[in-house]
Tab-separated table of C-alpha atoms in Angstrom:
chain	number	residue	atom	x	y	z
O	1	MET	CA	0.000	0.000	0.000
O	2	PRO	CA	1.443	3.426	-0.954
O	3	LYS	CA	2.364	5.831	1.822
O	4	LYS	CA	-0.014	8.737	2.296
O	5	HIS	CA	1.357	12.214	1.785
O	6	HIS	CA	-0.507	15.245	3.108
O	7	LEU	CA	0.096	18.777	1.876
O	8	THR	CA	-1.430	22.028	2.992
O	9	ILE	CA	-2.479	24.031	-0.046
O	10	PRO	CA	-3.025	27.723	0.707
O	11	LEU	CA	-6.335	29.243	-0.308
O	12	HIS	CA	-4.718	32.179	-2.111
O	13	ASP	CA	-6.216	33.459	-5.318
O	14	PRO	CA	-4.025	33.369	-7.269
O	15	LEU	CA	-1.264	31.153	-5.878
O	16	ARG	CA	2.159	32.729	-6.128
O	17	ILE	CA	4.377	30.994	-8.677
O	18	GLY	CA	6.913	30.047	-5.989
O	19	THR	CA	4.175	28.407	-3.912
O	20	LEU	CA	2.951	26.420	-6.898
O	21	VAL	CA	6.489	25.316	-7.789
O	22	SER	CA	7.049	24.227	-4.185
O	23	ILE	CA	3.856	22.143	-4.187
O	24	LEU	CA	4.731	20.516	-7.524
O	25	THR	CA	8.280	19.786	-6.323
O	26	ASP	CA	7.001	18.160	-3.129
O	27	VAL	CA	4.519	15.975	-5.030
O	28	ALA	CA	7.161	15.038	-7.605
O	29	LYS	CA	9.660	13.989	-4.922
O	30	HIS	CA	7.034	11.925	-3.093
O	31	HIS	CA	6.184	10.010	-6.273
O	32	SER	CA	9.778	9.879	-7.591
O	33	LEU	CA	8.814	11.872	-10.679
O	34	SER	CA	10.040	15.054	-12.301
O	35	LYS	CA	7.972	18.231	-11.982
O	36	GLU	CA	7.351	17.992	-15.720
O	37	ASP	CA	5.916	14.478	-15.303
O	38	VAL	CA	3.582	15.680	-12.544
O	39	ILE	CA	2.383	18.567	-14.715
O	40	PHE	CA	1.810	16.183	-17.630
O	41	LYS	CA	-0.183	13.794	-15.422
O	42	LEU	CA	-2.312	16.678	-14.146
O	43	PHE	CA	-2.905	18.579	-17.375
O	44	GLY	CA	-1.955	16.293	-20.271
O	45	ASN	CA	0.062	17.418	-23.257
O	46	ASP	CA	-2.261	20.060	-24.722
């Protein structure tokens, strides 16, 4: 069973770019992926 990973996502509108990059980096590290792979999995290649 995969380990759970909890993140706190701020309710800022809009998110600052540094905050978004930090979130993507954390998710990528947890799943042993690159940030680009995480972005592709979230948004596809459009």
